[in-house]
């Protein structure tokens, strides 16, 4: 039995569906089964990663766990990993390609919590694999309201250049790792197959949706104010903007790990935009 956390999210939902397609026994951890929207045949169990006592039923009989960490600190991770360790033997963790091994402290809170969770997992005694993903193509879903309402995406860092990855490809790797052998102790750096600037991403989404879309550069301070107003912690916002500024100077890397593990090339951003065209209409 494989337990998938974050099962209603971008990646976890795909992991559940691809594990089912592969014939694996899969259970989905969700906070609210009534709104989870998972297929009826899926074994859906209620549990909350911020309340480790609630995880026992979900972990009963589980061999492997796909872990998504939906918090900005690793404070709650030791108790969750204790609970996992009482039942499972293997954990596959959705981490970040931004985690650096050559520093004691990461440069931003997001990579810091990923590095902290990774370290705790390494010490847990579980067999582990880290999926260190680069930027998700699903980040573009944040533009959907602007594209629907007029086609102008206002943001900073139009020249930031990323190798965005399709959630289906992260999930496809997760399924191979969760159902196969030979990935224990691996830190897989997962990316999409090509580099696109933010300006090019907006254009590609507009073309896929059949709605002309263009990027309009705004000052960082304006975007920062908007994110703070919608509840993002300041240190996280600053970390994200620093990372984007870095991607103007130095684009994200491209790896071939998706193809090496799944046997199929990683999907392009245009394929992602076509798959999600309806979200932008
Ligand atoms: N975006 C990027 O570019 C990027 C790059 C590398 C790594 N990552 C990492 O990827 C992860 C996010 O993955 P995603 O995009 O697939 O997730 P997502 O779509 O943001 O969904 C988050 C999931 O976590 C669940 N969740 C939230 N709070 C929970 C709790 N207290 N207990 C149990 N489940 C809870 C949500 O379930 P509910 O339905 O209950 O809300 C949902 O299924 C983050 O750790 C992020 O740092 C992101």
PDB file of N, CA, C and O in Angstrom, residues 2 21 30 39 55 62 69 73-74 76 97 101 124 138 144 149 151 185 203 210 213 222 241 249 251 267-268:
ATOM      1  N   UNK A   2       0.545   2.180  -0.856  1.00  0.00           N
ATOM      2  CA  UNK A   2       1.298   3.441  -0.960  1.00  0.00           C
ATOM      3  C   UNK A   2       0.387   4.575  -0.502  1.00  0.00           C
ATOM      4  O   UNK A   2      -0.724   4.728  -1.025  1.00  0.00           O
ATOM      5  N   UNK A  21      -3.336   3.751 -12.324  1.00  0.00           N
ATOM      6  CA  UNK A  21      -3.154   3.239 -13.690  1.00  0.00           C
ATOM      7  C   UNK A  21      -2.102   2.126 -13.729  1.00  0.00           C
ATOM      8  O   UNK A  21      -2.172   1.219 -14.562  1.00  0.00           O
ATOM      9  N   UNK A  30      -6.211  13.023   2.866  1.00  0.00           N
ATOM     10  CA  UNK A  30      -6.823  14.335   2.603  1.00  0.00           C
ATOM     11  C   UNK A  30      -7.358  14.901   3.911  1.00  0.00           C
ATOM     12  O   UNK A  30      -7.683  14.155   4.835  1.00  0.00           O
ATOM     13  N   UNK A  39     -11.389  10.094  -7.520  1.00  0.00           N
ATOM     14  CA  UNK A  39     -12.295   9.055  -8.027  1.00  0.00           C
ATOM     15  C   UNK A  39     -12.804   8.168  -6.892  1.00  0.00           C
ATOM     16  O   UNK A  39     -12.086   7.916  -5.913  1.00  0.00           O
ATOM     17  N   UNK A  55      -2.802  10.702  11.761  1.00  0.00           N
ATOM     18  CA  UNK A  55      -2.247   9.980  10.608  1.00  0.00           C
ATOM     19  C   UNK A  55      -2.257   8.462  10.780  1.00  0.00           C
ATOM     20  O   UNK A  55      -2.015   7.724   9.821  1.00  0.00           O
ATOM     21  N   UNK A  62       0.686   0.555   5.491  1.00  0.00           N
ATOM     22  CA  UNK A  62       1.363   1.276   4.397  1.00  0.00           C
ATOM     23  C   UNK A  62       2.844   0.900   4.331  1.00  0.00           C
ATOM     24  O   UNK A  62       3.521   0.825   5.348  1.00  0.00           O
ATOM     25  N   UNK A  69       5.245  18.478   1.585  1.00  0.00           N
ATOM     26  CA  UNK A  69       5.270  19.249   2.833  1.00  0.00           C
ATOM     27  C   UNK A  69       4.664  20.636   2.567  1.00  0.00           C
ATOM     28  O   UNK A  69       5.308  21.494   1.969  1.00  0.00           O
ATOM     29  N   UNK A  73       7.808  25.890   7.386  1.00  0.00           N
ATOM     30  CA  UNK A  73       8.904  25.473   8.262  1.00  0.00           C
ATOM     31  C   UNK A  73       8.815  23.961   8.436  1.00  0.00           C
ATOM     32  O   UNK A  73       7.756  23.367   8.189  1.00  0.00           O
ATOM     33  N   UNK A  74       9.919  23.362   8.910  1.00  0.00           N
ATOM     34  CA  UNK A  74       9.941  21.913   9.136  1.00  0.00           C
ATOM     35  C   UNK A  74       9.563  21.580  10.578  1.00  0.00           C
ATOM     36  O   UNK A  74       9.730  20.430  11.005  1.00  0.00           O
ATOM     37  N   UNK A  76       6.969  20.819  12.264  1.00  0.00           N
ATOM     38  CA  UNK A  76       6.105  19.664  12.540  1.00  0.00           C
ATOM     39  C   UNK A  76       6.610  18.360  11.943  1.00  0.00           C
ATOM     40  O   UNK A  76       5.988  17.310  12.136  1.00  0.00           O
ATOM     41  N   UNK A  97      14.626  21.822  -6.259  1.00  0.00           N
ATOM     42  CA  UNK A  97      15.927  21.859  -6.937  1.00  0.00           C
ATOM     43  C   UNK A  97      16.807  22.981  -6.395  1.00  0.00           C
ATOM     44  O   UNK A  97      18.005  23.002  -6.647  1.00  0.00           O
ATOM     45  N   UNK A 101      23.698  21.985  -1.300  1.00  0.00           N
ATOM     46  CA  UNK A 101      24.366  21.099  -0.345  1.00  0.00           C
ATOM     47  C   UNK A 101      25.612  21.757   0.242  1.00  0.00           C
ATOM     48  O   UNK A 101      26.165  21.272   1.217  1.00  0.00           O
ATOM     49  N   UNK A 124      15.935   9.455   9.584  1.00  0.00           N
ATOM     50  CA  UNK A 124      14.744   8.760  10.088  1.00  0.00           C
ATOM     51  C   UNK A 124      14.887   7.241  10.106  1.00  0.00           C
ATOM     52  O   UNK A 124      14.095   6.552  10.745  1.00  0.00           O
ATOM     53  N   UNK A 138       2.742  24.601 -13.113  1.00  0.00           N
ATOM     54  CA  UNK A 138       1.469  25.017 -12.484  1.00  0.00           C
ATOM     55  C   UNK A 138       1.568  26.395 -11.824  1.00  0.00           C
ATOM     56  O   UNK A 138       0.525  26.985 -11.530  1.00  0.00           O
ATOM     57  N   UNK A 144      -4.162  32.941 -14.318  1.00  0.00           N
ATOM     58  CA  UNK A 144      -5.446  32.638 -14.976  1.00  0.00           C
ATOM     59  C   UNK A 144      -6.441  33.797 -14.878  1.00  0.00           C
ATOM     60  O   UNK A 144      -7.046  34.161 -15.894  1.00  0.00           O
ATOM     61  N   UNK A 149      -9.360  37.854 -17.837  1.00  0.00           N
ATOM     62  CA  UNK A 149     -10.002  39.177 -17.765  1.00  0.00           C
ATOM     63  C   UNK A 149      -9.388  40.212 -18.695  1.00  0.00           C
ATOM     64  O   UNK A 149      -9.611  41.400 -18.522  1.00  0.00           O
ATOM     65  N   UNK A 151      -6.038  39.498 -20.645  1.00  0.00           N
ATOM     66  CA  UNK A 151      -4.860  39.005 -21.329  1.00  0.00           C
ATOM     67  C   UNK A 151      -3.559  39.711 -20.997  1.00  0.00           C
ATOM     68  O   UNK A 151      -2.556  39.497 -21.682  1.00  0.00           O
ATOM     69  N   UNK A 185      18.242   6.539  -1.494  1.00  0.00           N
ATOM     70  CA  UNK A 185      19.365   7.459  -1.328  1.00  0.00           C
ATOM     71  C   UNK A 185      19.589   8.382  -2.513  1.00  0.00           C
ATOM     72  O   UNK A 185      20.543   9.148  -2.538  1.00  0.00           O
ATOM     73  N   UNK A 203       3.004  34.224 -23.275  1.00  0.00           N
ATOM     74  CA  UNK A 203       2.580  34.130 -24.675  1.00  0.00           C
ATOM     75  C   UNK A 203       2.102  32.702 -24.984  1.00  0.00           C
ATOM     76  O   UNK A 203       1.048  32.496 -25.603  1.00  0.00           O
ATOM     77  N   UNK A 210      -6.142  30.199 -26.702  1.00  0.00           N
ATOM     78  CA  UNK A 210      -6.849  30.904 -27.772  1.00  0.00           C
ATOM     79  C   UNK A 210      -7.234  32.311 -27.362  1.00  0.00           C
ATOM     80  O   UNK A 210      -8.209  32.869 -27.857  1.00  0.00           O
ATOM     81  N   UNK A 213      -2.300  36.857 -25.029  1.00  0.00           N
ATOM     82  CA  UNK A 213      -1.876  37.284 -23.695  1.00  0.00           C
ATOM     83  C   UNK A 213      -0.489  37.883 -23.794  1.00  0.00           C
ATOM     84  O   UNK A 213       0.341  37.419 -24.570  1.00  0.00           O
ATOM     85  N   UNK A 222       5.749  46.807  -6.166  1.00  0.00           N
ATOM     86  CA  UNK A 222       4.298  46.694  -6.372  1.00  0.00           C
ATOM     87  C   UNK A 222       3.843  45.231  -6.222  1.00  0.00           C
ATOM     88  O   UNK A 222       2.852  44.941  -5.542  1.00  0.00           O
ATOM     89  N   UNK A 241      11.290  36.367  -4.824  1.00  0.00           N
ATOM     90  CA  UNK A 241      11.755  37.430  -5.731  1.00  0.00           C
ATOM     91  C   UNK A 241      13.269  37.366  -5.937  1.00  0.00           C
ATOM     92  O   UNK A 241      13.749  37.586  -7.047  1.00  0.00           O
ATOM     93  N   UNK A 249      19.599  36.579 -14.324  1.00  0.00           N
ATOM     94  CA  UNK A 249      21.037  36.549 -14.568  1.00  0.00           C
ATOM     95  C   UNK A 249      21.488  35.167 -15.022  1.00  0.00           C
ATOM     96  O   UNK A 249      22.338  35.020 -15.903  1.00  0.00           O
ATOM     97  N   UNK A 251      19.697  31.414 -15.966  1.00  0.00           N
ATOM     98  CA  UNK A 251      18.512  30.558 -16.093  1.00  0.00           C
ATOM     99  C   UNK A 251      18.637  29.273 -15.279  1.00  0.00           C
ATOM    100  O   UNK A 251      19.753  28.826 -14.966  1.00  0.00           O
ATOM    101  N   UNK A 267       7.640  16.599 -20.693  1.00  0.00           N
ATOM    102  CA  UNK A 267       6.711  17.399 -21.507  1.00  0.00           C
ATOM    103  C   UNK A 267       7.169  18.853 -21.560  1.00  0.00           C
ATOM    104  O   UNK A 267       7.698  19.381 -20.572  1.00  0.00           O
ATOM    105  N   UNK A 268       6.888  19.498 -22.698  1.00  0.00           N
ATOM    106  CA  UNK A 268       7.252  20.905 -22.845  1.00  0.00           C
ATOM    107  C   UNK A 268       6.233  21.780 -22.126  1.00  0.00           C
ATOM    108  O   UNK A 268       5.122  21.339 -21.797  1.00  0.00           O
TER     109      UNK A 268
END
